[in-house]
Amino acid sequence: MPNKKIPQKTNASSTQVLKTLFTMMQGDYSMDELIEILNQKEPEPVFNNSVISKYINTCRYCGFEIPKVQNRYFIAKIPFGLDLSELDEDIINSLCLFIQDEMTQKYIDLANSFFDKIRRYSTRNIARVGKEEFNFSVKIFERAVAKHRKVKLLFKNRDKLECIPLSVSKKDGKILFNVMCKKERNIDADRLSAIQMTGRRFFEQYGGDQIVVFKLKGALAKRYEARANETVNVNSDGTITVTNKNENKAVLFSRLLRYDDKCEIIQPKGYREDMKDLISEMLNNYGEK
């Protein structure tokens, strides 16, 4: 059969939107820099402040998160792209730290540029932390609270901490991120370089005095030491029944998960279902059925 050309019609505005998006995927630019870069390959200047602002808003309507940080636009999240896992992110961070410690500045710059491109094309939800970026980093933090997702805090000294987000507060002029990590803590925003919402789920504590009953068996039942807020009953089959009162749900779940199949939540029913969902989600993250 003879080849037939498929008629093509190009929409100028749509093309310019894609050019703008492609340029912003390469780096963080001010409006003046975007105007200069985008007009370089045009027969005559067609990009200006008003036009680019309109195209950026078009991208936002399509699901791109594009905040303005220190007068520079950067893409914080895209609706498609590389689906990096927690393990992928940990490997990238470990490589970055190794290169930072072992390589010359030339290779550090090359590596940072490479890893930055990977992150730009990923679906990870990460925000930088600083006075200029505070509103957007708070948005990420509060979204994590609403979605019951843990956050990863990246410190300026290169430490990192995964924890449960609770709230944001201000005291003596300092911005504080209130989190739960074994115990409740307030993290000074000045110590952080970035906040990332992870895919790991947490569960809220029920209001009031919540009583949780769980059963332990085997060697664990024999050596278990009750907390101050717990009472223990020994059963005839060698198992024990623990009644736990008003412990933070996320902290309790984290502890019970370590007991593996030696532990079973008896009541309340909602806790049983939440634990099942949490275990199922963890297995899915590791590719297990």
Coordinates of N, CA and C in Angstrom, one line a residue, residues 51-277:
V51 N 3.5 36.2 29.0 CA 3.3 34.9 28.3 C 3.8 33.7 29.1
I52 N 5.0 33.8 29.7 CA 5.6 32.7 30.4 C 4.7 32.4 31.7
S53 N 4.3 33.4 32.3 CA 3.4 33.3 33.5 C 2.2 32.5 33.2
K54 N 1.6 32.8 32.0 CA 0.4 32.1 31.5 C 0.7 30.6 31.2
Y55 N 1.9 30.4 30.6 CA 2.2 29.0 30.3 C 2.5 28.2 31.6
I56 N 3.2 28.8 32.6 CA 3.4 28.2 33.8 C 2.1 27.8 34.5
N57 N 1.2 28.7 34.5 CA -0.2 28.4 35.1 C -0.9 27.3 34.3
T58 N -0.7 27.2 33.0 CA -1.2 26.1 32.3 C -0.7 24.8 32.7
C59 N 0.6 24.7 33.0 CA 1.3 23.5 33.5 C 0.7 23.2 34.9
R60 N 0.5 24.2 35.7 CA -0.1 24.0 37.0 C -1.5 23.3 36.9
Y61 N -2.3 23.8 36.0 CA -3.6 23.3 35.8 C -3.5 21.8 35.4
C62 N -2.4 21.4 34.7 CA -2.2 20.0 34.3 C -1.6 19.1 35.4
G63 N -1.5 19.6 36.6 CA -1.0 18.8 37.7 C 0.4 19.0 38.1
F64 N 1.1 19.9 37.5 CA 2.5 20.2 37.9 C 2.5 21.2 39.1
E65 N 3.3 20.9 40.1 CA 3.5 21.8 41.2 C 4.8 22.6 40.9
I66 N 4.6 23.9 40.7 CA 5.7 24.8 40.3 C 5.7 26.0 41.3
P67 N 6.4 25.9 42.4 CA 6.5 27.0 43.3 C 7.6 28.0 42.9
K68 N 7.5 29.2 43.4 CA 8.6 30.2 43.2 C 9.4 30.3 44.4
V69 N 10.7 29.9 44.3 CA 11.6 29.9 45.5 C 12.8 30.8 45.2
Q70 N 13.0 31.8 46.1 CA 14.1 32.8 45.9 C 14.0 33.4 44.5
N71 N 12.9 33.8 44.0 CA 12.6 34.4 42.7 C 13.0 33.4 41.6
R72 N 13.1 32.1 41.9 CA 13.3 31.1 40.8 C 12.2 30.1 40.8
Y73 N 11.8 29.7 39.6 CA 10.7 28.7 39.5 C 11.4 27.3 39.5
F74 N 10.8 26.4 40.2 CA 11.3 25.0 40.1 C 10.1 24.1 40.2
I75 N 10.2 22.9 39.5 CA 9.2 21.9 39.4 C 9.3 21.0 40.6
A76 N 8.4 21.0 41.5 CA 8.4 20.2 42.8 C 7.8 18.9 42.6
K77 N 6.8 18.8 41.7 CA 6.2 17.5 41.5 C 5.5 17.5 40.1
I78 N 5.6 16.3 39.5 CA 5.0 16.1 38.1 C 4.0 15.0 38.2
P79 N 3.0 15.1 37.3 CA 1.9 14.1 37.4 C 2.3 12.8 36.7
F80 N 3.5 12.7 36.2 CA 4.0 11.4 35.6 C 5.5 11.4 35.8
G81 N 6.1 10.3 35.5 CA 7.6 10.3 35.6 C 8.1 9.0 36.3
L82 N 9.4 9.1 36.7 CA 10.0 8.0 37.4 C 9.4 7.7 38.8
D83 N 8.9 6.5 39.0 CA 8.3 6.2 40.3 C 9.4 5.6 41.2
L84 N 10.2 6.5 41.8 CA 11.3 6.1 42.7 C 10.7 5.6 44.0
S85 N 11.2 4.4 44.4 CA 10.8 3.8 45.7 C 11.6 4.4 46.8
E86 N 11.3 4.1 48.1 CA 12.0 4.6 49.2 C 13.5 4.1 49.1
L87 N 13.6 2.8 48.7 CA 15.0 2.2 48.5 C 15.8 3.0 47.5
D88 N 15.1 3.3 46.3 CA 15.8 4.1 45.3 C 16.3 5.4 45.8
E89 N 15.4 6.1 46.6 CA 15.8 7.4 47.2 C 17.0 7.2 48.2
D90 N 16.9 6.2 49.0 CA 18.0 6.0 49.9 C 19.3 5.7 49.2
I91 N 19.3 4.9 48.1 CA 20.5 4.6 47.3 C 21.1 5.9 46.7
I92 N 20.2 6.8 46.2 CA 20.7 8.0 45.6 C 21.3 8.9 46.7
N93 N 20.6 9.0 47.8 CA 21.2 9.8 48.9 C 22.6 9.3 49.4
S94 N 22.7 7.9 49.5 CA 23.9 7.3 49.9 C 25.0 7.6 48.9
L95 N 24.7 7.5 47.6 CA 25.7 7.8 46.6 C 26.2 9.2 46.6
C96 N 25.2 10.1 46.9 CA 25.5 11.5 46.9 C 26.5 11.8 48.1
L97 N 26.2 11.2 49.2 CA 27.1 11.4 50.4 C 28.5 10.8 50.2
F98 N 28.5 9.6 49.5 CA 29.8 9.0 49.2 C 30.6 9.9 48.3
I99 N 30.0 10.3 47.2 CA 30.7 11.2 46.3 C 31.2 12.5 46.9
Q100 N 30.3 13.0 47.8 CA 30.6 14.3 48.5 C 31.9 14.1 49.3
D101 N 32.1 12.9 49.9 CA 33.2 12.7 50.8 C 34.5 12.2 50.1
E102 N 34.3 11.5 49.0 CA 35.4 10.8 48.4 C 35.9 11.5 47.1
M103 N 35.1 12.2 46.4 CA 35.5 12.7 45.0 C 35.9 14.2 45.1
T104 N 36.6 14.6 44.0 CA 37.0 16.0 43.8 C 35.7 16.8 43.5
Q105 N 35.9 18.1 43.6 CA 34.7 19.0 43.3 C 34.2 18.9 41.9
K106 N 35.0 18.6 41.0 CA 34.6 18.4 39.6 C 33.5 17.3 39.5
Y107 N 33.9 16.2 40.1 CA 33.0 15.0 40.0 C 31.8 15.2 40.9
I108 N 31.9 15.9 42.0 CA 30.8 16.2 42.9 C 29.8 17.0 42.1
D109 N 30.2 18.0 41.4 CA 29.3 18.9 40.6 C 28.6 18.0 39.5
L110 N 29.4 17.2 38.8 CA 28.8 16.3 37.8 C 27.7 15.4 38.4
A111 N 28.0 14.8 39.5 CA 27.1 13.8 40.2 C 25.9 14.5 40.7
N112 N 26.1 15.7 41.3 CA 24.9 16.5 41.8 C 24.0 16.8 40.6
S113 N 24.5 17.2 39.5 CA 23.7 17.5 38.3 C 23.0 16.3 37.8
F114 N 23.6 15.2 37.8 CA 23.0 13.9 37.3 C 21.8 13.5 38.3
F115 N 22.1 13.5 39.6 CA 21.1 13.1 40.5 C 19.9 14.1 40.6
D116 N 20.2 15.4 40.3 CA 19.2 16.4 40.3 C 18.2 16.2 39.1
K117 N 18.8 15.7 38.0 CA 17.9 15.4 36.8 C 17.0 14.2 37.1
I118 N 17.6 13.2 37.8 CA 16.7 12.1 38.2 C 15.6 12.5 39.1
R119 N 15.9 13.3 40.1 CA 14.8 13.8 41.0 C 13.8 14.7 40.3
R120 N 14.2 15.4 39.3 CA 13.3 16.3 38.6 C 12.3 15.5 37.8
Y121 N 12.7 14.3 37.3 CA 11.8 13.5 36.5 C 11.1 12.4 37.4
S122 N 11.2 12.5 38.7 CA 10.5 11.5 39.6 C 9.2 12.1 40.1
T123 N 8.4 11.2 40.7 CA 7.1 11.6 41.2 C 7.2 11.9 42.7
R124 N 8.5 12.0 43.3 CA 8.6 12.2 44.7 C 8.2 13.6 45.0
N125 N 7.5 13.8 46.2 CA 7.0 15.1 46.6 C 7.9 15.7 47.7
I126 N 8.8 16.6 47.2 CA 9.9 17.1 48.1 C 9.9 18.6 48.0
A127 N 10.1 19.3 49.1 CA 10.2 20.7 49.2 C 11.4 21.1 49.9
R128 N 12.1 22.2 49.5 CA 13.2 22.7 50.2 C 12.7 23.5 51.4
V129 N 13.5 23.7 52.4 CA 13.1 24.4 53.6 C 13.9 25.6 53.8
G130 N 13.3 26.7 54.0 CA 14.0 28.0 54.2 C 13.0 29.1 54.4
K131 N 13.4 30.3 54.7 CA 12.5 31.4 54.9 C 11.7 31.7 53.7
E132 N 12.3 31.7 52.5 CA 11.6 32.0 51.3 C 10.7 30.9 50.9
E133 N 11.0 29.6 51.2 CA 10.3 28.4 50.8 C 9.3 27.9 51.9
F134 N 9.2 28.7 53.0 CA 8.5 28.2 54.1 C 7.0 27.8 53.8
N135 N 6.3 28.6 53.0 CA 4.9 28.3 52.7 C 4.8 27.0 52.0
F136 N 5.7 26.8 51.0 CA 5.5 25.5 50.3 C 5.9 24.3 51.1
S137 N 7.0 24.4 51.9 CA 7.4 23.3 52.7 C 6.3 23.0 53.8
V138 N 5.6 24.0 54.3 CA 4.5 23.8 55.2 C 3.3 23.1 54.5
K139 N 3.1 23.4 53.2 CA 2.1 22.8 52.4 C 2.4 21.3 52.3
I140 N 3.6 20.9 52.0 CA 4.0 19.5 51.9 C 3.7 18.8 53.2
F141 N 4.2 19.5 54.3 CA 4.0 18.9 55.7 C 2.6 18.7 56.0
E142 N 1.7 19.7 55.8 CA 0.3 19.6 56.1 C -0.4 18.6 55.2
R143 N 0.0 18.5 54.0 CA -0.6 17.5 53.1 C -0.3 16.1 53.6
A144 N 0.9 15.9 54.1 CA 1.3 14.6 54.7 C 0.4 14.3 55.9
V145 N 0.2 15.3 56.7 CA -0.7 15.1 57.9 C -2.1 14.6 57.4
A146 N -2.6 15.4 56.4 CA -4.0 15.1 55.9 C -4.1 13.7 55.2
K147 N -3.0 13.3 54.5 CA -3.0 12.0 53.8 C -2.5 10.9 54.7
H148 N -2.2 11.2 56.0 CA -1.7 10.1 56.9 C -0.4 9.5 56.3
R149 N 0.5 10.3 55.8 CA 1.8 9.8 55.3 C 2.9 10.4 56.1
K150 N 3.9 9.5 56.3 CA 5.1 9.9 57.1 C 5.9 10.9 56.2
V151 N 6.7 11.7 56.9 CA 7.6 12.6 56.2 C 9.1 12.2 56.5
K152 N 9.9 12.5 55.6 CA 11.4 12.4 55.7 C 12.0 13.8 55.8
L153 N 12.6 14.0 57.0 CA 13.3 15.3 57.2 C 14.8 15.2 56.8
L154 N 15.2 16.1 55.9 CA 16.7 16.1 55.5 C 17.3 17.3 56.2
F155 N 18.3 17.0 57.1 CA 19.0 18.0 57.8 C 20.2 18.6 57.1
K156 N 20.5 19.8 57.4 CA 21.7 20.5 56.8 C 23.0 19.8 57.1
N157 N 23.0 19.0 58.2 CA 24.3 18.3 58.5 C 24.2 16.9 57.8
R158 N 23.2 16.7 56.9 CA 23.1 15.5 56.1 C 22.5 14.3 56.8
D159 N 22.1 14.5 58.0 CA 21.3 13.5 58.7 C 19.9 13.4 58.1
K160 N 19.2 12.3 58.3 CA 17.8 12.3 57.9 C 17.0 11.5 58.9
L161 N 15.7 11.9 59.0 CA 14.8 11.3 60.0 C 13.4 11.1 59.4
E162 N 12.9 9.9 59.4 CA 11.6 9.6 59.0 C 10.7 9.6 60.2
C163 N 9.6 10.3 60.2 CA 8.7 10.5 61.3 C 7.3 10.8 60.9
I164 N 6.4 10.9 61.9 CA 5.0 11.2 61.7 C 4.8 12.7 61.9
P165 N 4.2 13.3 60.9 CA 4.0 14.8 61.0 C 2.8 15.0 61.9
L166 N 2.9 16.0 62.8 CA 1.7 16.4 63.6 C 1.2 17.8 63.3
S167 N 2.1 18.8 63.4 CA 1.6 20.1 63.2 C 2.8 21.1 63.0
V168 N 2.5 22.3 62.6 CA 3.5 23.3 62.5 C 3.2 24.5 63.4
S169 N 4.2 25.0 64.1 CA 4.0 26.1 65.1 C 5.1 27.1 65.0
K170 N 5.0 28.2 65.7 CA 6.0 29.3 65.7 C 6.2 29.7 67.1
K171 N 7.5 29.7 67.6 CA 7.8 30.1 69.0 C 9.1 30.9 69.0
D172 N 9.0 32.1 69.6 CA 10.1 33.0 69.7 C 10.8 33.2 68.4
G173 N 9.9 33.4 67.4 CA 10.4 33.7 66.0 C 10.9 32.5 65.2
K174 N 10.9 31.3 65.8 CA 11.4 30.1 65.1 C 10.2 29.3 64.6
I175 N 10.4 28.8 63.4 CA 9.4 27.9 62.8 C 9.7 26.4 63.3
L176 N 8.7 25.8 63.9 CA 8.9 24.4 64.4 C 8.0 23.4 63.7
F177 N 8.5 22.3 63.3 CA 7.8 21.2 62.8 C 7.6 20.2 63.9
N178 N 6.4 20.0 64.4 CA 6.0 19.0 65.4 C 5.9 17.7 64.9
V179 N 6.7 16.7 65.3 CA 6.7 15.4 64.7 C 6.7 14.3 65.9
M180 N 6.3 13.1 65.5 CA 6.4 12.0 66.4 C 7.4 11.0 65.9
C181 N 8.4 10.7 66.6 CA 9.4 9.7 66.3 C 9.9 9.0 67.6
K182 N 9.2 8.0 68.0 CA 9.4 7.3 69.3 C 8.8 8.2 70.3
K183 N 9.1 9.5 70.3 CA 8.5 10.4 71.2 C 8.2 11.7 70.4
E184 N 7.4 12.6 71.0 CA 7.0 13.8 70.3 C 8.2 14.8 70.4
R185 N 8.5 15.5 69.2 CA 9.6 16.4 69.1 C 9.2 17.6 68.3
N186 N 9.9 18.7 68.6 CA 9.8 19.9 67.8 C 11.1 20.1 67.1
I187 N 11.1 20.2 65.7 CA 12.3 20.3 64.9 C 12.3 21.7 64.4
D188 N 13.4 22.4 64.7 CA 13.6 23.8 64.2 C 13.8 23.8 62.7
A189 N 13.0 24.6 62.0 CA 13.1 24.6 60.5 C 14.5 25.0 60.1
D190 N 15.2 25.8 60.9 CA 16.6 26.3 60.5 C 17.6 25.1 60.4
R191 N 17.2 24.0 61.0 CA 18.1 22.8 60.9 C 17.9 22.0 59.7
L192 N 16.8 22.3 58.9 CA 16.5 21.4 57.8 C 16.8 22.0 56.5
S193 N 17.1 21.1 55.5 CA 17.3 21.5 54.1 C 16.1 21.2 53.2
A194 N 15.4 20.1 53.6 CA 14.2 19.7 52.8 C 13.3 18.8 53.6
I195 N 12.1 18.8 53.1 CA 11.0 17.9 53.7 C 10.4 17.1 52.5
Q196 N 10.3 15.8 52.7 CA 9.7 15.0 51.7 C 8.6 14.2 52.3
M197 N 7.5 14.1 51.6 CA 6.3 13.3 52.0 C 6.6 11.9 51.4
T198 N 6.6 10.9 52.2 CA 6.9 9.5 51.8 C 5.6 8.8 51.4
G199 N 5.7 7.6 51.0 CA 4.5 6.7 50.7 C 4.1 5.9 51.9
R200 N 4.8 6.0 53.0 CA 4.5 5.2 54.2 C 3.4 5.8 54.9
R201 N 2.4 5.0 55.3 CA 1.2 5.4 56.0 C 1.3 5.4 57.5
F202 N 0.6 6.3 58.2 CA 0.5 6.2 59.6 C -1.0 6.4 60.0
F203 N -1.3 6.0 61.2 CA -2.7 6.1 61.6 C -2.9 7.0 62.8
E204 N -4.0 7.8 62.8 CA -4.2 8.8 63.8 C -4.6 8.1 65.1
Q205 N -4.3 8.7 66.2 CA -4.7 8.2 67.5 C -6.2 8.6 67.7
Y206 N -7.0 7.7 68.2 CA -8.4 8.0 68.4 C -8.5 8.9 69.6
G207 N -9.6 9.7 69.7 CA -9.7 10.6 70.8 C -10.1 9.9 72.0
G208 N -9.9 10.6 73.2 CA -10.4 10.0 74.5 C -9.4 8.9 74.9
D209 N -9.9 8.2 76.0 CA -9.1 7.1 76.5 C -9.4 5.8 75.7
Q210 N -8.4 5.5 74.8 CA -8.6 4.4 73.9 C -7.9 3.1 74.5
I211 N -8.7 2.0 74.6 CA -8.2 0.8 75.2 C -8.0 -0.2 74.0
V212 N -6.8 -0.7 73.9 CA -6.4 -1.7 72.9 C -6.0 -3.0 73.6
V213 N -6.6 -4.1 73.1 CA -6.3 -5.4 73.7 C -5.6 -6.3 72.6
F214 N -4.4 -6.8 73.0 CA -3.7 -7.7 72.0 C -3.1 -8.9 72.7
K215 N -2.9 -9.9 72.0 CA -2.5 -11.2 72.5 C -1.1 -11.5 72.1
L216 N -0.2 -12.0 73.0 CA 1.1 -12.4 72.6 C 1.3 -13.9 72.9
K217 N 2.2 -14.6 72.2 CA 2.4 -16.0 72.4 C 3.9 -16.3 72.3
G218 N 4.2 -17.6 72.6 CA 5.5 -18.1 72.5 C 6.5 -17.5 73.5
A219 N 7.8 -17.4 73.1 CA 8.8 -16.9 74.1 C 8.5 -15.4 74.4
L220 N 7.9 -14.7 73.4 CA 7.7 -13.3 73.7 C 6.7 -13.1 74.8
A221 N 5.7 -14.0 74.9 CA 4.7 -13.9 76.0 C 5.4 -14.1 77.4
K222 N 6.4 -15.0 77.4 CA 7.1 -15.2 78.7 C 8.0 -14.1 79.2
R223 N 8.6 -13.4 78.2 CA 9.6 -12.4 78.6 C 9.0 -10.9 78.5
Y224 N 7.7 -10.8 78.1 CA 7.2 -9.5 77.9 C 7.1 -8.7 79.2
E225 N 7.5 -7.5 79.1 CA 7.4 -6.6 80.3 C 6.4 -5.5 80.0
A226 N 5.4 -5.5 80.8 CA 4.3 -4.5 80.6 C 4.7 -3.1 80.8
R227 N 4.2 -2.2 80.0 CA 4.4 -0.7 80.2 C 3.5 -0.2 81.3
A228 N 3.8 1.0 81.7 CA 3.1 1.6 82.8 C 1.6 1.7 82.5
N229 N 1.2 1.8 81.3 CA -0.2 2.0 80.9 C -0.8 0.7 80.5
E230 N -0.2 -0.5 80.9 CA -0.7 -1.8 80.5 C -0.9 -2.7 81.6
T231 N -1.9 -3.6 81.5 CA -2.1 -4.7 82.4 C -2.0 -6.0 81.6
V232 N -1.6 -7.1 82.3 CA -1.4 -8.4 81.6 C -2.2 -9.5 82.3
N233 N -2.8 -10.3 81.5 CA -3.5 -11.5 82.0 C -2.9 -12.7 81.4
V234 N -2.5 -13.7 82.2 CA -1.9 -15.0 81.7 C -3.0 -16.0 81.4
N235 N -3.0 -16.5 80.1 CA -4.0 -17.4 79.7 C -3.5 -18.9 79.9
S236 N -4.5 -19.8 79.9 CA -4.2 -21.2 80.2 C -3.3 -21.9 79.2
D237 N -3.4 -21.3 77.9 CA -2.6 -21.9 76.8 C -1.2 -21.3 76.8
G238 N -0.8 -20.5 77.8 CA 0.6 -20.0 77.8 C 0.7 -18.6 77.1
T239 N -0.4 -18.2 76.4 CA -0.3 -16.9 75.9 C -0.7 -15.8 76.9
I240 N -0.5 -14.6 76.6 CA -0.9 -13.5 77.5 C -1.8 -12.5 76.8
T241 N -2.7 -11.9 77.5 CA -3.5 -10.9 76.9 C -3.2 -9.5 77.6
V242 N -2.8 -8.6 76.7 CA -2.3 -7.3 77.2 C -3.4 -6.2 76.9
T243 N -3.7 -5.5 78.0 CA -4.7 -4.4 77.8 C -3.9 -3.1 77.9
N244 N -3.9 -2.3 76.8 CA -3.1 -1.1 76.6 C -4.0 0.1 76.6
K245 N -3.7 1.1 77.4 CA -4.6 2.2 77.5 C -4.0 3.5 77.0
N246 N -4.6 4.1 76.0 CA -4.3 5.4 75.5 C -2.9 5.7 75.1
E247 N -2.2 4.7 74.4 CA -0.9 4.9 73.8 C -1.1 5.4 72.4
N248 N -0.2 6.3 72.0 CA -0.3 6.9 70.6 C -0.4 5.7 69.6
K249 N -1.3 5.8 68.8 CA -1.6 4.7 67.8 C -0.4 4.4 67.0
A250 N 0.2 5.4 66.4 CA 1.3 5.1 65.5 C 2.5 4.5 66.2
V251 N 2.8 5.0 67.5 CA 3.9 4.4 68.3 C 3.5 2.9 68.6
L252 N 2.3 2.7 69.0 CA 1.9 1.3 69.4 C 2.0 0.4 68.2
F253 N 1.5 0.8 67.0 CA 1.6 0.0 65.8 C 3.1 -0.3 65.5
S254 N 3.9 0.7 65.6 CA 5.3 0.5 65.3 C 5.9 -0.6 66.2
R255 N 5.5 -0.6 67.4 CA 6.0 -1.6 68.4 C 5.4 -3.0 68.1
L256 N 4.1 -3.1 67.9 CA 3.5 -4.4 67.6 C 4.0 -5.0 66.4
L257 N 4.3 -4.2 65.4 CA 4.8 -4.8 64.1 C 6.1 -5.6 64.3
R258 N 6.9 -5.1 65.3 CA 8.2 -5.8 65.6 C 8.0 -7.2 66.2
Y259 N 6.8 -7.4 66.7 CA 6.5 -8.7 67.3 C 6.0 -9.8 66.3
D260 N 5.9 -9.3 65.1 CA 5.6 -10.2 63.9 C 4.4 -11.1 64.2
D261 N 4.4 -12.4 63.9 CA 3.3 -13.3 64.0 C 3.0 -13.7 65.5
K262 N 3.9 -13.2 66.4 CA 3.7 -13.6 67.8 C 2.6 -12.7 68.5
C263 N 2.1 -11.7 67.7 CA 1.1 -10.8 68.2 C -0.1 -10.7 67.4
E264 N -1.3 -10.6 68.1 CA -2.6 -10.5 67.4 C -3.4 -9.4 68.2
I265 N -3.9 -8.4 67.4 CA -4.8 -7.4 68.0 C -6.2 -8.0 68.2
I266 N -6.7 -7.9 69.3 CA -8.0 -8.5 69.6 C -9.1 -7.4 69.4
Q267 N -8.9 -6.3 70.0 CA -9.9 -5.2 69.9 C -9.1 -3.9 70.1
P268 N -9.7 -2.7 69.6 CA -11.0 -2.6 68.8 C -10.8 -3.1 67.4
K269 N -12.0 -3.4 66.8 CA -12.0 -3.9 65.5 C -11.3 -3.0 64.5
G270 N -11.5 -1.7 64.7 CA -10.9 -0.7 63.7 C -9.4 -0.8 63.7
Y271 N -8.8 -1.1 64.9 CA -7.3 -1.3 65.0 C -6.9 -2.6 64.2
R272 N -7.7 -3.6 64.3 CA -7.4 -4.9 63.6 C -7.3 -4.6 62.1
E273 N -8.4 -3.9 61.6 CA -8.4 -3.6 60.2 C -7.3 -2.7 59.7
D274 N -7.0 -1.7 60.6 CA -5.9 -0.8 60.2 C -4.6 -1.5 60.2
M275 N -4.4 -2.5 61.1 CA -3.1 -3.2 61.1 C -3.0 -4.1 59.9
K276 N -4.1 -4.7 59.5 CA -4.2 -5.5 58.3 C -3.8 -4.7 57.0
D277 N -4.4 -3.5 57.0 CA -4.1 -2.6 55.8 C -2.6 -2.2 55.8

